[in-house]
Structure formats: structure tokens, C-alpha cells
Coordinates of C-alpha atoms and ligand atoms in Angstrom, one line a residue:
X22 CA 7.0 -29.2 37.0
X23 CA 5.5 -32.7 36.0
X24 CA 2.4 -32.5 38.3
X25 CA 1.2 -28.7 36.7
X26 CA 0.3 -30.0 33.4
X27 CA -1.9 -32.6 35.4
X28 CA -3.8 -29.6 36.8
X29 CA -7.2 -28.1 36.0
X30 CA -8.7 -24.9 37.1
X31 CA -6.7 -21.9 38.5
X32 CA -4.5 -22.1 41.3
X33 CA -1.4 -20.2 43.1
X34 CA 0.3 -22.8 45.1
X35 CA 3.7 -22.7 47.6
X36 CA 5.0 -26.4 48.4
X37 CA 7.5 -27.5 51.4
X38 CA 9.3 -30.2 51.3
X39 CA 10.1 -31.6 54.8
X40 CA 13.9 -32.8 53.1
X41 CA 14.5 -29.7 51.7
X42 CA 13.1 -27.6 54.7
X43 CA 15.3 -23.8 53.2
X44 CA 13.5 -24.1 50.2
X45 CA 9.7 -23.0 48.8
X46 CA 8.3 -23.9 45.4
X47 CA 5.6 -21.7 44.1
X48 CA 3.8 -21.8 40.8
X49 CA -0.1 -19.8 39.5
X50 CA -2.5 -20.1 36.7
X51 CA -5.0 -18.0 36.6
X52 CA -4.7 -17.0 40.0
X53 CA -2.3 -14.0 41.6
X54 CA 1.3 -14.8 43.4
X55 CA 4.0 -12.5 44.1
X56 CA 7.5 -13.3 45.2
X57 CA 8.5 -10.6 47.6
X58 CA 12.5 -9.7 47.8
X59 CA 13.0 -8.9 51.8
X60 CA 16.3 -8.6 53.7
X61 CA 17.9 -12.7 54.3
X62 CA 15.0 -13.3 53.1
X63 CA 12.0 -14.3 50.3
X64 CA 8.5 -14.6 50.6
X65 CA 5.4 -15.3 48.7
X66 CA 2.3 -14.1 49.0
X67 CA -1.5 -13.4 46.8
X68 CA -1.4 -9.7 47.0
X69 CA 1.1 -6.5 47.9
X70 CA -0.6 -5.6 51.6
X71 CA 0.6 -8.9 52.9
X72 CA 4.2 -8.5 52.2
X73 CA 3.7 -4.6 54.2
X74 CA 6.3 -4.1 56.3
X75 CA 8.7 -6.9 55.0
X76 CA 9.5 -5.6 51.2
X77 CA 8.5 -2.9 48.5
X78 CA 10.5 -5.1 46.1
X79 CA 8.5 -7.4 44.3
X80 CA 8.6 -10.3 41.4
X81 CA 5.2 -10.8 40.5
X82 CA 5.1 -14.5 38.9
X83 CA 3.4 -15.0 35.6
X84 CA 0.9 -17.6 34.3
X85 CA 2.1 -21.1 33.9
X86 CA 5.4 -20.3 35.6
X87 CA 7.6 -22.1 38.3
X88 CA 10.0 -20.4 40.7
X89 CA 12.0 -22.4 43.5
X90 CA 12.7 -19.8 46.2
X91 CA 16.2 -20.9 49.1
X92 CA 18.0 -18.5 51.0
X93 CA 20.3 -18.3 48.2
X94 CA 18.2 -16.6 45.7
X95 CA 15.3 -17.4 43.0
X96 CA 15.4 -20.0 40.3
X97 CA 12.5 -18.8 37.6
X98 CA 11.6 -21.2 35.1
X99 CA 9.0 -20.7 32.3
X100 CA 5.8 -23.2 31.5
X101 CA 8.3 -25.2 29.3
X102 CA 11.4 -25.6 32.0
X103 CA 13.3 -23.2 30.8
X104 CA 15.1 -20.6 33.3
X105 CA 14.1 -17.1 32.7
X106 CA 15.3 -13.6 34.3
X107 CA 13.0 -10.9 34.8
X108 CA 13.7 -7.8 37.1
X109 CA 11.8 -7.0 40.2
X110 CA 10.0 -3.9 41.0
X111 CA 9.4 -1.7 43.5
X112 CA 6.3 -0.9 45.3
X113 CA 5.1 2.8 45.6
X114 CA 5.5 4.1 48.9
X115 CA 1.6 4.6 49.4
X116 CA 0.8 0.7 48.7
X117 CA 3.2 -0.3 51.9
X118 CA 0.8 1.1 54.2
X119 CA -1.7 -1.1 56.2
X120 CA -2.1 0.7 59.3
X121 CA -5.8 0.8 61.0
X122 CA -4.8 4.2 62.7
X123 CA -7.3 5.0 65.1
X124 CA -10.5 3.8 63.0
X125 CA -12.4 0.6 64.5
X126 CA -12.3 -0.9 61.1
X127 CA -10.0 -0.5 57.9
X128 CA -13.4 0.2 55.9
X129 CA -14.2 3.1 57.7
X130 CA -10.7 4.0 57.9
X131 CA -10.9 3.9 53.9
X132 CA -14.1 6.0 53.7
X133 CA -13.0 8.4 55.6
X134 CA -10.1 8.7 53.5
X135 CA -11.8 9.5 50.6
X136 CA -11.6 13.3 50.6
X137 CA -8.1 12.6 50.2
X138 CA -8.6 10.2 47.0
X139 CA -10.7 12.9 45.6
X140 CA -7.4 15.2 46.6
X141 CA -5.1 13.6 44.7
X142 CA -7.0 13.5 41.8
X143 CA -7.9 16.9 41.5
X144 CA -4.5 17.8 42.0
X145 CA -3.3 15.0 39.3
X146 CA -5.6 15.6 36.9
X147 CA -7.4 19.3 36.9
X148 CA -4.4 21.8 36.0
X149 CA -4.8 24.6 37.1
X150 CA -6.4 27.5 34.5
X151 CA -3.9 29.8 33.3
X152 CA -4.2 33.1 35.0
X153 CA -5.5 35.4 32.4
X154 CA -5.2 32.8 29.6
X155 CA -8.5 30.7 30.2
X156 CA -10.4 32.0 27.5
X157 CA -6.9 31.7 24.6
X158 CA -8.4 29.0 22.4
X159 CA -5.2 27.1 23.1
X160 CA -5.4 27.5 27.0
X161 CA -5.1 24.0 27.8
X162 CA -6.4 20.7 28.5
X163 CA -9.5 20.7 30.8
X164 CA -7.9 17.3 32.2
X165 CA -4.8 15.9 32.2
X166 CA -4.7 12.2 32.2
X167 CA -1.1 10.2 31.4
X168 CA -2.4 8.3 28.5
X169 CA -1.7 8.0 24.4
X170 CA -3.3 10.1 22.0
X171 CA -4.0 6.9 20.2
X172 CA -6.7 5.9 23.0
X173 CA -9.3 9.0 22.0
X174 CA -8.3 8.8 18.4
X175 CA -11.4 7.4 16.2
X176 CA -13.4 6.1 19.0
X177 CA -16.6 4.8 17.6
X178 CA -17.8 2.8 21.1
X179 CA -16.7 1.5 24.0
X180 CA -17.1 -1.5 25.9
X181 CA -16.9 -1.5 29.8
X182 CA -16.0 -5.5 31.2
X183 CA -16.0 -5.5 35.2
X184 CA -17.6 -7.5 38.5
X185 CA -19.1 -6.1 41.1
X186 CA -18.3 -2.9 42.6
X187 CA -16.4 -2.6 39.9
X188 CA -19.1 -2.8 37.3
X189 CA -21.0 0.0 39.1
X190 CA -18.8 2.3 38.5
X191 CA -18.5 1.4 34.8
X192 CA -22.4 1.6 34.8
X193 CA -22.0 5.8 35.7
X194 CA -19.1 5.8 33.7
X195 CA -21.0 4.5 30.8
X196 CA -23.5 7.1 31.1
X197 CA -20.9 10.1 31.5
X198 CA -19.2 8.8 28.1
X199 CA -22.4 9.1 26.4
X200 CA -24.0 12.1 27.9
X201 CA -20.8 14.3 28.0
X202 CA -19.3 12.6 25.0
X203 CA -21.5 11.0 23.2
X204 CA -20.2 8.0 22.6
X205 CA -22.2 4.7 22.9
X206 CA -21.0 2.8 25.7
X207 CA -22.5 -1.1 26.9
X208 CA -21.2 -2.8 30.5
X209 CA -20.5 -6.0 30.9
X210 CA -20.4 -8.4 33.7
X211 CA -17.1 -9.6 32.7
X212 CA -18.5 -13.4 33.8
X213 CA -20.8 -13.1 31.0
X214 CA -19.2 -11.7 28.6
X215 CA -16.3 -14.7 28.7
X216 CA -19.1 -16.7 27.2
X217 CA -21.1 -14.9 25.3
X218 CA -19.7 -11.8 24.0
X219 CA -21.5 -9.7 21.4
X220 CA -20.8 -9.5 17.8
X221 CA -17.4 -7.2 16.7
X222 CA -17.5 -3.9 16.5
X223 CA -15.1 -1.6 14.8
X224 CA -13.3 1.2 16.3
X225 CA -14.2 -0.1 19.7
X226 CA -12.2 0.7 22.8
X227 CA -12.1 -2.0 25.3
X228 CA -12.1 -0.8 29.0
X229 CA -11.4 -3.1 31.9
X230 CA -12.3 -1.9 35.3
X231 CA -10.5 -3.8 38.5
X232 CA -9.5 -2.4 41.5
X233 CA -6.9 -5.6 42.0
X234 CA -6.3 -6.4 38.5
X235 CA -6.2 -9.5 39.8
X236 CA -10.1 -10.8 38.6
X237 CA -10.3 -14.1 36.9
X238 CA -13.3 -13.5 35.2
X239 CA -12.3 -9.7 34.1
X240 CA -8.4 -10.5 33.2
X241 CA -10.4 -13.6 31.3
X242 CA -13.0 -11.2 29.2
X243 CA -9.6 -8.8 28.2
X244 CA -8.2 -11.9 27.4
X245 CA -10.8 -13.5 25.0
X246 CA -11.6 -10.4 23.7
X247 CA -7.7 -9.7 22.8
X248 CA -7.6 -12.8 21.0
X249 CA -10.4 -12.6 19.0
X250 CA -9.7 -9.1 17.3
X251 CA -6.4 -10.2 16.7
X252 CA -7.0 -12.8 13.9
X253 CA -9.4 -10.3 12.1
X254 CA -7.5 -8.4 9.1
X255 CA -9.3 -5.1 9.0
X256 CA -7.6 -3.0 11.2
X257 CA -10.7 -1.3 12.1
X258 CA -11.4 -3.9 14.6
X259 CA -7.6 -4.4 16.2
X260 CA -7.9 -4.5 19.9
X261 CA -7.5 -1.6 21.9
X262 CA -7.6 -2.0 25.2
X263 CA -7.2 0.1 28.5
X264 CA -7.1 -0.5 32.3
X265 CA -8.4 1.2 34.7
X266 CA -6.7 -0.4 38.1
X267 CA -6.0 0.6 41.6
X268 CA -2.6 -1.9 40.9
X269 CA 0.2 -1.0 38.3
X270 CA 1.9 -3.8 39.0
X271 CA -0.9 -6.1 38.8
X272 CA -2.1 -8.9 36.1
X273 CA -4.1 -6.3 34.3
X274 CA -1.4 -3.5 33.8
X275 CA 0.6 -6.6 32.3
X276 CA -2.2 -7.4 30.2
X277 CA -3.2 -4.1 28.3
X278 CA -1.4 -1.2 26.5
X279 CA -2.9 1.3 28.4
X280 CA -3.6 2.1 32.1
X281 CA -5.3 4.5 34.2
X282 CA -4.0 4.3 37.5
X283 CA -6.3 5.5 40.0
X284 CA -4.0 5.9 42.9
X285 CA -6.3 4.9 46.3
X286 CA -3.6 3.4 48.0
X287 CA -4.0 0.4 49.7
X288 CA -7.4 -1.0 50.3
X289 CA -7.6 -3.5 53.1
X290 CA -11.2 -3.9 53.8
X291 CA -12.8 -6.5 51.5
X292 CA -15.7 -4.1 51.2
X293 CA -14.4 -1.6 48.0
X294 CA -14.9 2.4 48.9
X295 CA -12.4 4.5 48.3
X296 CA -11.2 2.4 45.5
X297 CA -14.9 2.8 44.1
X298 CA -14.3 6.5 44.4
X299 CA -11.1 6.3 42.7
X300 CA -12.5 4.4 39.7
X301 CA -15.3 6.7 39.8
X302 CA -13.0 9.4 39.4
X303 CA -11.4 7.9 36.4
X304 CA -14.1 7.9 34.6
X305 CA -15.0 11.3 35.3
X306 CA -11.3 12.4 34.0
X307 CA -12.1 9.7 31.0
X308 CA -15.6 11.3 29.9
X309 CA -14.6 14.9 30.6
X310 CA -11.1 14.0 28.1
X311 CA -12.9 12.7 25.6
X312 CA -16.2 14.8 25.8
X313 CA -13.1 17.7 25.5
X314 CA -11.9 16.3 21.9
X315 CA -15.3 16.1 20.7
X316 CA -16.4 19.6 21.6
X317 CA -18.4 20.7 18.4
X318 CA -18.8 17.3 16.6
X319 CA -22.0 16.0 15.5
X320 CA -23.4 12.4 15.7
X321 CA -26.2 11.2 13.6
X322 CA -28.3 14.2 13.4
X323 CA -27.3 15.6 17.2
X324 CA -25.0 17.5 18.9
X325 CA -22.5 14.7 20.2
X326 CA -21.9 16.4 23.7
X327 CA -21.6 18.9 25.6
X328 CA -19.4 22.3 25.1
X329 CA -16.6 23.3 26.0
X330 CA -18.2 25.8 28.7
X331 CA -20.3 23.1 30.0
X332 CA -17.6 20.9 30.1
X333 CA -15.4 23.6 32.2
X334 CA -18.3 24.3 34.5
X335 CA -18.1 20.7 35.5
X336 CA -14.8 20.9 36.2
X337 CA -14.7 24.1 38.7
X338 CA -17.5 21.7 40.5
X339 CA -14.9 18.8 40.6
X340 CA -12.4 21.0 42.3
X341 CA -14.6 21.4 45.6
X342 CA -15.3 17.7 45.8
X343 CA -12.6 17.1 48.2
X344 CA -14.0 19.7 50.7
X345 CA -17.6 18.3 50.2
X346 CA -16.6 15.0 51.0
X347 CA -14.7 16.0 54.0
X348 CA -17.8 17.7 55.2
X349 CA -20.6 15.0 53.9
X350 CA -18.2 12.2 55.7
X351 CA -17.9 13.4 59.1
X352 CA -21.7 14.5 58.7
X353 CA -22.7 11.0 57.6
X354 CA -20.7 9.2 59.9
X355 CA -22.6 10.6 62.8
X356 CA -25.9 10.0 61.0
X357 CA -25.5 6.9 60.1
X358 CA -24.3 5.7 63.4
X359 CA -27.4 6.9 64.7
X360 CA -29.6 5.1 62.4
X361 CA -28.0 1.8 62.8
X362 CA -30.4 0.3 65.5
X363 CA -32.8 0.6 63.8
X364 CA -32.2 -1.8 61.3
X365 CA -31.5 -4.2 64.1
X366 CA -34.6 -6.9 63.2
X367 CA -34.1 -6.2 59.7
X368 CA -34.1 -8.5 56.8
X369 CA -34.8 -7.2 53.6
X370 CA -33.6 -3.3 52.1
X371 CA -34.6 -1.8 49.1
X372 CA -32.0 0.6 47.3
X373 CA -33.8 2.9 44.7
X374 CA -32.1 5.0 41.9
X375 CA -32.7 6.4 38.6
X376 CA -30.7 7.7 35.9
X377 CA -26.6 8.0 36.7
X378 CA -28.1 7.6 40.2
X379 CA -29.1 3.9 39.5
X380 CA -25.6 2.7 40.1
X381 CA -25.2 4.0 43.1
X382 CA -28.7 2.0 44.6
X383 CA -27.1 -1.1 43.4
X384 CA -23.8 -0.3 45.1
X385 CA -26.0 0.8 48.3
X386 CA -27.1 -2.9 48.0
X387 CA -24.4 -4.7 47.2
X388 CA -22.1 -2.9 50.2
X389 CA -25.4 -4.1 52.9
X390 CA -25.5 -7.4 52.0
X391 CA -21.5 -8.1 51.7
X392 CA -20.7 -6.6 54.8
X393 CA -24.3 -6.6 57.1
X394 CA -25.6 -10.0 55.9
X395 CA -29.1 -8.4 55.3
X396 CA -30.8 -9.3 52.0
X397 CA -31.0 -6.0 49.8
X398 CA -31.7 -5.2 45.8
X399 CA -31.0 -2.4 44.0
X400 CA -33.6 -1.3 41.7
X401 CA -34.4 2.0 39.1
X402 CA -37.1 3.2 41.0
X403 CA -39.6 3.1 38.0
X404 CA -39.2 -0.9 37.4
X405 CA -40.9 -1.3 41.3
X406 CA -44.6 -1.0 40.0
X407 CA -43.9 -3.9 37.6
X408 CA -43.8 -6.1 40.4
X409 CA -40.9 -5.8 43.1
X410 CA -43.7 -3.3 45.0
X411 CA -45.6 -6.3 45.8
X412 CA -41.8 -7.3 48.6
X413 CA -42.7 -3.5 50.5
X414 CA -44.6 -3.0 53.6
X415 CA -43.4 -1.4 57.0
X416 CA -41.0 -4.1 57.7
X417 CA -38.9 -3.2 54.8
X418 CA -36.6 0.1 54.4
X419 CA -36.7 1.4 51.1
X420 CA -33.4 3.9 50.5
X421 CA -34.2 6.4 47.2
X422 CA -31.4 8.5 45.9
X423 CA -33.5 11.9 44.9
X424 CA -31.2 14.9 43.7
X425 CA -32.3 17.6 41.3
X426 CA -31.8 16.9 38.1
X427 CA -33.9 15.0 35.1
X428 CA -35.4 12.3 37.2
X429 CA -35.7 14.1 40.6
X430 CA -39.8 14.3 40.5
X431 CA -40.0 10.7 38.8
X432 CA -37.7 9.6 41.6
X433 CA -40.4 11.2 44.4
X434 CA -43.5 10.1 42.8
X435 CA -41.9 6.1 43.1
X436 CA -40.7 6.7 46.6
X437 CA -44.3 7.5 47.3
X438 CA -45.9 4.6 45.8
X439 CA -43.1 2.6 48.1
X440 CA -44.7 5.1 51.3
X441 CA -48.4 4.1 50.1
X442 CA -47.3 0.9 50.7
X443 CA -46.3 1.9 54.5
X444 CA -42.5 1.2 53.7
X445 CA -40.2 3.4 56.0
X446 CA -38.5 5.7 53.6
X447 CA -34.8 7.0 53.7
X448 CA -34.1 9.5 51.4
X449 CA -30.4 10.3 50.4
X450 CA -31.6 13.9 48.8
X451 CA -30.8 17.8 49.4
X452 CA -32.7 19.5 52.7
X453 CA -35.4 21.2 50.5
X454 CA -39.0 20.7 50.8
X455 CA -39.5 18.0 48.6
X456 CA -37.6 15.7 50.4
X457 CA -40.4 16.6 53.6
X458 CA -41.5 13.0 52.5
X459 CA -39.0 11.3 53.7
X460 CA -39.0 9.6 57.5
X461 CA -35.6 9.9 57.6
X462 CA -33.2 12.2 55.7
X463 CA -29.6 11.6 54.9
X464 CA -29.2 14.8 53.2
X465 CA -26.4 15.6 50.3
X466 CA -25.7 19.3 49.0
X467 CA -26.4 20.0 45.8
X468 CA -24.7 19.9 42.3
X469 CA -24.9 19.1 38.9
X470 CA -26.5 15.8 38.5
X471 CA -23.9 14.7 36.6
X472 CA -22.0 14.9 39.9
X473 CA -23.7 13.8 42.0
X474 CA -23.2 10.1 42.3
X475 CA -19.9 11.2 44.2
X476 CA -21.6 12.4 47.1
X477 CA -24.8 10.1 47.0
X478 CA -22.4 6.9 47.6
X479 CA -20.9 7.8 50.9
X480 CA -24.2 7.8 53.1
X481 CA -24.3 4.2 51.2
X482 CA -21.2 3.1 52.6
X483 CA -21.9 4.7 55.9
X484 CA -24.8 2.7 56.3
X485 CA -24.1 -0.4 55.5
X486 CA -20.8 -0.2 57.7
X487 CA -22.6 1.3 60.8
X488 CA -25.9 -1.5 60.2
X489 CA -22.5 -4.1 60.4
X490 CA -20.9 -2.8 63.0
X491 CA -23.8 -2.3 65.2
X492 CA -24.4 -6.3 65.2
X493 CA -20.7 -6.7 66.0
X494 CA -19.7 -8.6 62.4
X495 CA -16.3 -7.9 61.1
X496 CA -16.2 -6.1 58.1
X497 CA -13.3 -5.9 57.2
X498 CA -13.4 -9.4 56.0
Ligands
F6R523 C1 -17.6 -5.2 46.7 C2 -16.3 -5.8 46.1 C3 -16.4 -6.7 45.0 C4 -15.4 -6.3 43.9 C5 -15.3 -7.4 42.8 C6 -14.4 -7.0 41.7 O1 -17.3 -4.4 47.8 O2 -15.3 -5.5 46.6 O3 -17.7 -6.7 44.4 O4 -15.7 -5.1 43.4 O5 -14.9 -8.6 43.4 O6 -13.1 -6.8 42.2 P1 -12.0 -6.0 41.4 O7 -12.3 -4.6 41.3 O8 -10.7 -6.2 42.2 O9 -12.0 -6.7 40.0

């Protein structure tokens, strides 16, 4: 307690004391650190799938705070010294598992548990029609999500704060809140945004995206951005903030009002895919919820959305995701194995997307060169004449994401420039004709464009873990 006030930075320290060998002091700023409540015993540790298989119950300590830890119980203290009591809580049964099962590796263990995310979710949040009543004009909600009426009501714009992985599923949630709802939506890397965020807007819904709810920089941007609507008097620009996490009991859900709990499970590989699913998913259930309360409105001279018919239409195509991802999994596996040698020499990728689809080629990236060590960039596919063409020749694989939709021949045209340029081309596209153009095919059935960055993202993930596995790194860390 007299050294932490000496401290700069963010830390989560535990302390022994050789004279006092029973006992464990642990304090955090800024950084996670739970206190686990096992049988005889306690523990500490920086996330939930460490304590697995020693406790569900948890006491997860807050910033600035002290807590000596004996055989005998916990002593909590507060930043000032003073003793406080908080109760523990208990871990779902689902975020106790850490089990490898049969898989090689816990990432592809958690891709290949995605049709089971997607499972979940559908059977969370897509009730059923009523038989015979689908058409009442009362018949329902198109989704059911657990959150307040207040956080649709009077939405003007949102604001997406997330890192990573994380951001590149606010980057196609962005674009599903604006083309099914129609509301204008900007993404922030959260790291940025700390320092300098953009002038106040009113009637803006805050959304921060992590999978831990345990990012400095995101918890950080929430914070700041808390604070600073809070001393302005005009209610039209009170915070409003929601979460979207994979961890209810993390920093984040203590943070914000509102959560949207995406419900992966545990995710052990440091590489995020099913929990990239899941958020994807959210914001699918997000859009589609508020695109459903706007039905009819108009926005500045246009329609602001999509109807309700449309909007339904979507949904029956949600309900066969989990079957399409079962198949496109075990299809992809397979595929992808195959293709591994040949990226054996290789040192630079090139990930190409367009439209809701552009994510997804900076996720591709991101997920090589995390896990595979091989340099790759994401980039829309029509930014590569303006000068990244100039990096292509046959040394270096260029993946394009082509799938029917607004940008399908836009998306062809660019991966030819890249094959004029003798590039090897992998296309992530439907078995049609078009995609004759490709090498290499990694094909993907298809749907809605609006859909289909669910299905384009697993032969991502599939590649970049067989490319790793194939030169024996571990990818799971
Ligand atoms: C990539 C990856 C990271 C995380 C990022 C944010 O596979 O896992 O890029 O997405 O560190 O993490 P969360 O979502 O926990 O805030």
C-alpha cells in the first residue's frame, strides 16, 4: 500500500513474502487480476481459463485496489486503505472448459467449433416465426437480443472503439448499421481514439468491441469518452455506451450499462476465431434490431433501410449458417491443408477485399502474420493500382475475396491486374465461371452479400493455421 502510489504505468502484481510464506498480496491498475475462491484454497490469476479446473467462483479485483490473500480468507482494501466487501461470482459452466479434445491445436479446435457459435446464436436470438402468425403486423421481433429499449431509442450515430480483430468486425458491423439501418457509423482504433477523439456528437451510441474486456487501450477510449460527455449539460450528448464482450464478468461489463454477450466460450488460442464469429454475430443481431425499428423511416431525402421483408429474408438466410459452416469447415480444412506447402518459401501475402468484404482481407492478414510469421497486408482491392501493385510478381500470393454482390466484377477486374502482374491468385469465391481465373479456388456457397463475410473468413483462418502448422510454429501462443 505505500509503494502503489510510487507506481507508473499499468500493472497486476502478486508479492511473496519469504516471512510470511501462507500469505499472497495482489494489487492491478490498468491491467486484469482475478482472485479465484477454490476448495483450502485461493489463487490469483490474469484471466478465467487459468483458474479451469480449480474454481468457477471468482473475485475479480478492481483498479487501484489491494487484497492480501492467507489460508484464512481475503482481506480487500480500496485505493485509500479502507476494507471493502464485495461478493464473488460464479463462472458459467461453458467458460471452465479448456480442453484440446482431439484437435492438434486449440485454434483449430476453436474453428472448428464455430458451427456451434453460429448454433447458439440462432437459437438465442432468431425466435422462431409464429406458425400462421408471421404476416400479423404484431407477429414479433425479427431478433431477440437481451438489451434496453433505451439503447435503439433516438440513435442519431454510432461510434465503434476496438483493436485488432476486434476492430474488424466493427468495420462489417459498421457497414451493416448503415446499409440495413441507416445509421452513420465511424470505427475507431481504440489506441487512437484515447488521444484524439473527434468532436461531440449528440445522440451517439458508444459501442466497445472486446472479446476479453480486458484491453487497455479499448477499456481506456470507453473511459475517456465516459468522462467527457458527462460534464456536458445538454442531455443530448450523455454517454451511452454498450459492450459487446465474449466476458460478462470482465472490466468492460463493469464499465458500461449495457452488454451484448456473445457467448463463444472459452477461447484459448491467442489467435481470435470463433470469438471473431461471435462478435460478428452480434452485430448482425445489432443491425438487423435496429434496421427492424426503423422499417419505413426516412433519412435526409432517402429511404433509411431496408424493409421489413428484406430484413426477414436475411434472417431465414441466418438460420442455415450453422449448417453452412459445418460443411464449408470440414471442406476448408482439407483444402487448406493441402495448400500449405506451398507457401513454404513465402514471404509476403496480399489479402484483397472490397466492400463488407474488406474486413475480412484485413482479418485474412492479420491472422497470417500473428500466427505464420509471414509478412501480409490487407488491402480494398481498388487502392492496389495506386501503388501497392508495384510489391506483386510471382513470388507473392495475392488472396481476393470475390462473391456476387455490388463489387463482385470490380473485385475480378483488380485480381486481374494482380494476375497481369504474374501474381499466383487464390480466390475465396463461389465455383461459377468467373472465378475460372483463379489458380487456386477456395470456393464459398453463395448468399446475400450482406452475408457473406461469415463464410468468406473461415478459409482465412484455415489458411493461416495450416501455413503455421506446416512449419511446425505453435499457434496457439
Ligand atoms: C488477433 C487478436 C488480437 C485481438 C486484440 C483485441 O487474433 O486476437 O488482434 O483481437 O488484441 O483483443 P480484445 O478483443 O480482447 O480486445
Amino acid at each position: 500500500q505505500a509503494v502503489l502510489p510510487r507506481l507508473h504505468g499499468a500493472y497486476a502484481l502478486a508479492v511473496v513474502w519469504a516471512e510470511l510464506p501462507g500469505a499472497l498480496v495482489v494489487a492491478r491498475k490498468a491491467a486484469p487480476l482475478l482472485i479465484g475462491l477454490g476448495e483450502g484454497e485461493f489463487l490469483c490469476a490474469s484471466d478465467t481459463p487459468a483458474l479451469a479446473g480449480f474454481t468457477r467462483t471468482i473475485l475479480p479485483l478492481e483498479d487501484g485496489e489491494v487484497a492480501l490473500l492467507t489460508p484464512l480468507g481475503i482481506e480487500l482494501y480500496d485505493a485509500g486503505g479502507t476494507r471493502v466487501q464485495r461478493t464473488p461470482t460464479l463462472l458459467s459452466g461453458t467458460e471452465h472448459v479448456a480442453d484440446k479434445r482431439s484437435f492438434r491445436h486449440f485454434m483449430l479446435k476453436e474453428i472448428h467449433e464455430q458451427p456451434e457459435t453460429a448454433a447458439l446464436w440462432v437459437a438465442r436470438h432468431l425466435p422462431e416465426p409464429v406458425a400462421g402468425g408471421a404476416e400479423a403486423p404484431h407477429a414479433g421481433s425479427l431478433v431477440a437480443l437481451p438489451l434496453d429499449e433505451s439503447v435503439y431509442a433516438g440513435v442519431e450515430r454510432i461510434q465503434i472503439l476496438a483493436c485488432g480483430t476486434s476492430r474488424h468486425a466493427a468495420q462489417v458491423g459498421a457497414y451493416l448499421l448503415e446499409q440495413l439501418a441507416g445509421i452513420s457509423t465511424s470505427v475507431f482504433y481504440a489506441s487512437e481514439f484515447r488521444y484524439a477523439p473527434p468532436p461531440l456528437s449528440a445522440h451517439t451510441l458508444t459501442i466497445g468491441v472486446t472479446q476479453s474486456g480486458e484491453t487497455a487501450d479499448t477499456l481506456a477510449a470507453l473511459a475517456m469518452e465516459q468522462e467527457r460527455r458527462q460534464l456536458v449539460a445538454d442531455p443530448a450528448y450523455a454517454p451511452r455506451l454498450l459492450g459487446i464482450t465474449n466476458r460478462p464478468e470482465s472490466s468492460l461489463a463493469r464499465m458500461v450499462d449495457h452488454i451484448l454477450d456473445i457467448g463463444a466460450g472459452i477461447e484459448v488460442g491467442v489467435a481470435a476465431t470463433k470469438t471473431f464469429l461471435g462478435q460478428l454475430l452480434a452485430f448482425y443481431a445489432l443491425a438487423l434490431a435496429f434496421a427492424e425499428r426503423r422499417v419505413g423511416q426516412r433519412q435526409g431525402g432517402g429511404s433509411s433501410g431496408r424493409s421489413r421483408e428484406e430484413l426477414k429474408a436475411l434472417v431465414a438466410q441466418l438460420r442455415q449458417l450453422p449448417q453452412q459452416l459445418e460443411a464449408l469447415v470440414a471442406d476448408h480444412d482439407q483444402r487448406c491443408a493441402a495448400l500449405a506447402h506451398r507457401f513454404e518459401g513465402t514471404q509476403d501475402v496480399i489479402f484483397l477485399g472490397r466492400g463488407i468484404n474488406f474486413p475480412i482481407a484485413l482479418e485474412g492478414a492479420l491472422k497470417l502474420k500473428e500466427i505464420s510469421y509471414i509478412h501480409a497486408e490487407g488491402y480494398p482491392a481498388g487502392e492496389m493500382k495506386h501503388g501497392p501493385i508495384a510489391l506483386l510478381d510471382a513470388k507473392v500470393p495475392v488472396v481476393s475475396i470475390a462473391v456476387p454482390g455490388t463489387v463482385f466484377d470490380k473485385v475480378l477486374s483488380n485480381a486481374q491486374e494482380a494476375k497481369a502482374r504474374d501474381a499466383q491468385l487464390i480466390g475465396v469465391a463461389p465455383d461459377c465461371p468467373d472465378a475460372e481465373l483463379f489458380d487456386t479456388l477456395l470456393p464459398v456457397p453463395v448468399v446475400d452479400e450482406l452475408l457473406s463475410p461469415l463464410l468468406t473468413v473461415i478459409p482465412m483462418q484455415l489458411l493461416s493455421y495450416h501455413i503455421a502448422a506446416h512449419r511446425g510454429l505453435d499457434v496457439d501462443q
